[in-house]
C-alpha positions as protocol buffer text, in pm:
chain_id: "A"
residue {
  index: 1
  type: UNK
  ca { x: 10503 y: 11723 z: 10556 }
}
residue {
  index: 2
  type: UNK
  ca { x: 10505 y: 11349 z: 10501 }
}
residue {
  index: 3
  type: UNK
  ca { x: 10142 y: 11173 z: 10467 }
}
residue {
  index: 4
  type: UNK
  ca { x: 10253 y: 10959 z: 10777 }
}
residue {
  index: 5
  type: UNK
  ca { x: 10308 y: 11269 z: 10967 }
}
residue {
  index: 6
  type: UNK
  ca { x: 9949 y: 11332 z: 11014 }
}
residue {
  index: 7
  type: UNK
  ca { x: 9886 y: 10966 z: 11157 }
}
residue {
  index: 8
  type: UNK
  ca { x: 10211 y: 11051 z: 11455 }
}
residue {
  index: 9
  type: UNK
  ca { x: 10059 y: 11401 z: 11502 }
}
residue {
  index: 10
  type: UNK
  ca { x: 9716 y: 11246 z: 11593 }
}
residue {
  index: 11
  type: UNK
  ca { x: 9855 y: 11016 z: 11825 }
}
residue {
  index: 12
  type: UNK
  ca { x: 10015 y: 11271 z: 11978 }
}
residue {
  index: 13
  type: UNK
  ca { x: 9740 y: 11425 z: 12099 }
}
residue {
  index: 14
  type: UNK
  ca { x: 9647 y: 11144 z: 12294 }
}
residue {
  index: 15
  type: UNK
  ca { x: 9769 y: 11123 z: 12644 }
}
residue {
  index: 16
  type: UNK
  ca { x: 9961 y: 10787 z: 12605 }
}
residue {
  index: 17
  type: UNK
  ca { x: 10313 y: 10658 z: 12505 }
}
residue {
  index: 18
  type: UNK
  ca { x: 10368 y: 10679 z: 12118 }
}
residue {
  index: 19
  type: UNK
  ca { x: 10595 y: 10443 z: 11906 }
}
residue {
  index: 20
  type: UNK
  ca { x: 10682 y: 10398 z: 11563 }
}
residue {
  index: 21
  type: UNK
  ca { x: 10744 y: 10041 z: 11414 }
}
residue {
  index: 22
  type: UNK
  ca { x: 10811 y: 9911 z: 11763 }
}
residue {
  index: 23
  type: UNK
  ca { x: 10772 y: 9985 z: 12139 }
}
residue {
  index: 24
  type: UNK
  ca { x: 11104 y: 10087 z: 12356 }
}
residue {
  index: 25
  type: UNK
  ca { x: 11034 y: 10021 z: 12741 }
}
residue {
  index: 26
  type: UNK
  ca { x: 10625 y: 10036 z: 12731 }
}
residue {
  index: 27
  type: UNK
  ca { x: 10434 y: 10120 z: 12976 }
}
residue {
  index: 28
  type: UNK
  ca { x: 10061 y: 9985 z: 13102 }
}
residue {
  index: 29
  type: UNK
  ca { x: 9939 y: 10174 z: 12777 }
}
residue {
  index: 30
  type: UNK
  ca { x: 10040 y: 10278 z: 12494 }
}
residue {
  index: 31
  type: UNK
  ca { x: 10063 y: 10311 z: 12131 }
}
residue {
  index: 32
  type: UNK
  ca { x: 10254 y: 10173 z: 11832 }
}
residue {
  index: 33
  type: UNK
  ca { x: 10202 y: 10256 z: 11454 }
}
residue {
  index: 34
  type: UNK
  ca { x: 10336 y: 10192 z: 11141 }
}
residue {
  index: 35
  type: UNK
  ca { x: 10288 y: 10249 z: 10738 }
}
residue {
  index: 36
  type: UNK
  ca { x: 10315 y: 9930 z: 10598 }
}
residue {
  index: 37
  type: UNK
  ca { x: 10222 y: 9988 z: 10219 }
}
residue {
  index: 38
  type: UNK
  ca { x: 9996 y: 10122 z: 9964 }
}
residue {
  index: 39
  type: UNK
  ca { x: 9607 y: 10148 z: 10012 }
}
residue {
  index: 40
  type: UNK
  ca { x: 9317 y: 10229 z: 9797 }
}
residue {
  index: 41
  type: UNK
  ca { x: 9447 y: 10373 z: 9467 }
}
residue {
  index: 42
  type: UNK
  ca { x: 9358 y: 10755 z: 9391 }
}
residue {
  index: 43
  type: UNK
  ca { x: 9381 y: 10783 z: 9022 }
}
residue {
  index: 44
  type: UNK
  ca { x: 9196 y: 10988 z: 8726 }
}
residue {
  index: 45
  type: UNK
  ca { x: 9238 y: 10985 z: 8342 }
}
residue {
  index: 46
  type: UNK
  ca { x: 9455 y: 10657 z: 8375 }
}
residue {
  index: 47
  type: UNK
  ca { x: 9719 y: 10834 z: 8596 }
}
residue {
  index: 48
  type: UNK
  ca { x: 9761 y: 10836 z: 8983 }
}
residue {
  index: 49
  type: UNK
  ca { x: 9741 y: 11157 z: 9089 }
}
residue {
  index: 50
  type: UNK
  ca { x: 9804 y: 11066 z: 9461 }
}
residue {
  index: 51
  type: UNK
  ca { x: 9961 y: 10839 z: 9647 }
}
residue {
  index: 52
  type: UNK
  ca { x: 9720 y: 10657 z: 9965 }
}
residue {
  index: 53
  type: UNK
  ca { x: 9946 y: 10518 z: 10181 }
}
residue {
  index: 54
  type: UNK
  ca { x: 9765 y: 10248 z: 10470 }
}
residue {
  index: 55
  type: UNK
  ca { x: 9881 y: 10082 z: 10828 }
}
residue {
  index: 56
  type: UNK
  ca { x: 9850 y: 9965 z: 11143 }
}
residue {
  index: 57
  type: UNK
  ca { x: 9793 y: 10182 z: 11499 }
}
residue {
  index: 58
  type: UNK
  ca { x: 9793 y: 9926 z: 11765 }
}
residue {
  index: 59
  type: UNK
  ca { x: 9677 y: 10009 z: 12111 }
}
residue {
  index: 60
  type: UNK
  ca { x: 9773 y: 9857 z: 12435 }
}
residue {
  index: 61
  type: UNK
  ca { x: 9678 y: 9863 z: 12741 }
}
residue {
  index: 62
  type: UNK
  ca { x: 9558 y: 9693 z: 13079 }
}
residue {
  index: 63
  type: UNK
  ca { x: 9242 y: 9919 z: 13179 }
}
residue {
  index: 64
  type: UNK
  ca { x: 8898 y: 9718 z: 13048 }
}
residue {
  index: 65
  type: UNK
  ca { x: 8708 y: 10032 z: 12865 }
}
residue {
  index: 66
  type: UNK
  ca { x: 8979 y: 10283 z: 12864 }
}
residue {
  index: 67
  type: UNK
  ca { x: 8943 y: 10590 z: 12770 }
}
residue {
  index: 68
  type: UNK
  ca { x: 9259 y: 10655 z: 12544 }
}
residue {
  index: 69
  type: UNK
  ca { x: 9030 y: 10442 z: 12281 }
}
residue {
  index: 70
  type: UNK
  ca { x: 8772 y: 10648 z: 12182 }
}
residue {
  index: 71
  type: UNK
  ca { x: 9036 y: 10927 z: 12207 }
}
residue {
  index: 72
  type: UNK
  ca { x: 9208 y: 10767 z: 11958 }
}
residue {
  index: 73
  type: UNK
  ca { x: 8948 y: 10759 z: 11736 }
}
residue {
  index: 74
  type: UNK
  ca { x: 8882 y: 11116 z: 11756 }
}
residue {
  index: 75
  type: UNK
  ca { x: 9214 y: 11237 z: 11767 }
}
residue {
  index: 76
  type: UNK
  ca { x: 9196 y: 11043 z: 11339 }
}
residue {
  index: 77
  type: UNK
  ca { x: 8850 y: 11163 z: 11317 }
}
residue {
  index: 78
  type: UNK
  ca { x: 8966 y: 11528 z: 11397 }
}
residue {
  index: 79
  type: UNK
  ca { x: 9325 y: 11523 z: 11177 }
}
residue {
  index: 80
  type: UNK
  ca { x: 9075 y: 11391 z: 10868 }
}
residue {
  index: 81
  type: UNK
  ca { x: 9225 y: 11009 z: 10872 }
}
residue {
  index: 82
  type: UNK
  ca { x: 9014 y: 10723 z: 10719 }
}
residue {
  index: 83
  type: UNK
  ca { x: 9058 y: 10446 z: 10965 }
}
residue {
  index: 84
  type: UNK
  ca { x: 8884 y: 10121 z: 11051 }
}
residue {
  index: 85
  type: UNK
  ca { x: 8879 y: 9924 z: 11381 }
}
residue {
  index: 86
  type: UNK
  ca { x: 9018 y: 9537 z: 11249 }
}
residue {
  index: 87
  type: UNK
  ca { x: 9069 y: 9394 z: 11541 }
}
residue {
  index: 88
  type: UNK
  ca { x: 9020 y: 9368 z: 11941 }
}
residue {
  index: 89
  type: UNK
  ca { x: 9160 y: 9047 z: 12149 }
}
residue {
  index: 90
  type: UNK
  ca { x: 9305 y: 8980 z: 12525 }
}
residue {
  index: 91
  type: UNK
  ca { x: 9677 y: 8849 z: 12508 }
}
residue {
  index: 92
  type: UNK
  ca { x: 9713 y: 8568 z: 12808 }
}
residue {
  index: 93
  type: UNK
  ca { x: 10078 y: 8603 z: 12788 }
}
residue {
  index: 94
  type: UNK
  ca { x: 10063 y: 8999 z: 12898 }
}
residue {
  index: 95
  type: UNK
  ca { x: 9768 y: 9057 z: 13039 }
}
residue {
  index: 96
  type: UNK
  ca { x: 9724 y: 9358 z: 12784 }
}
residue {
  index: 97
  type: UNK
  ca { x: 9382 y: 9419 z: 12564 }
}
residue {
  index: 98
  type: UNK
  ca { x: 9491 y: 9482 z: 12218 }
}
residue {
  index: 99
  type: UNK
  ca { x: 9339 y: 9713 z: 11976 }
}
residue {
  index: 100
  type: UNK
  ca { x: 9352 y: 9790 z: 11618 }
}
residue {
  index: 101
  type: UNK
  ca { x: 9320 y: 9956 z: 11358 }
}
residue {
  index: 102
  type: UNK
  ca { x: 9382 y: 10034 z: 10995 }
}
residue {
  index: 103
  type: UNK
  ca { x: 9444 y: 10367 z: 10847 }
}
residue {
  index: 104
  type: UNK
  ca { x: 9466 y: 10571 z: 10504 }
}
residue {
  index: 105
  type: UNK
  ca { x: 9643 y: 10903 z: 10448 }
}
residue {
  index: 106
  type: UNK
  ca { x: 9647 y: 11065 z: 10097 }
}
residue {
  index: 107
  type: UNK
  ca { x: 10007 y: 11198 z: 10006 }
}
C-alpha cells in the first residue's frame, strides 16, 4: 500500500464526496485531497530511512458547523495521520466555507 493510500482510506470513511487532485461534478459538500511533496525528513545515521510525504485535504461545503469536519479529523486521528488545520475562509463567489488542512504520512 502506497503512503497516500491511508489519507483516501480516511476520507472514505466520511460520509461525503471524495476527490483526488480535483473535484468532478461536486456536490453541496465534499472533499478534495492531494500529495503535493515531501514533508518533515525521517532520517538516522545520515541516511533517510523513510520517506514523509505531506498535502492538502480541502473541505467544502455550505452547512455553517457541519458535522463532516470534526469527522474528518477523526477519521486522520483514527488511521494515525499527522495533520494540521491551515486554513478556514467563506468564498463570496460560491457560497461554500472552505476548510483545510495539511497532512503527513510516513512511507
Amino acid at each position: 500500500m502506497y503512503p497516500e493510500d491511508k489519507i483516501k482510506e480516511a476520507l472514505l470513511r466520511v460520509d461525503v464526496e471524495v476527490f483526488h487532485y480535483y473535484a468532478l461534478h461536486p456536490s453541496d459538500r465534499y472533499v478534495v485531497w492531494a500529495e503535493d511533496g515531501e514533508g518533515t525528513e525521517l532520517a538516522a545515521d545520515n541516511r533517510k530511512i523513510g520517506q514523509v510525504l505531506s498535502g492538502t485535504i480541502d473541505f467544502f461545503t455550505k452547512t455553517e458547523q457541519d458535522p463532516a469536519r470534526e469527522e474528518i479529523q477523526r477519521a486522520l486521528e483514527d488511521a494515525e495521520i499527522s495533520y494540521s488545520l491551515n486554513s478556514v475562509q467563506y468564498e463570496e463567489e460560491t457560497g461554500y466555507i472552505h476548510y483545510e488542512w495539511r497532512w503527513e504520512v510516513v512511507g
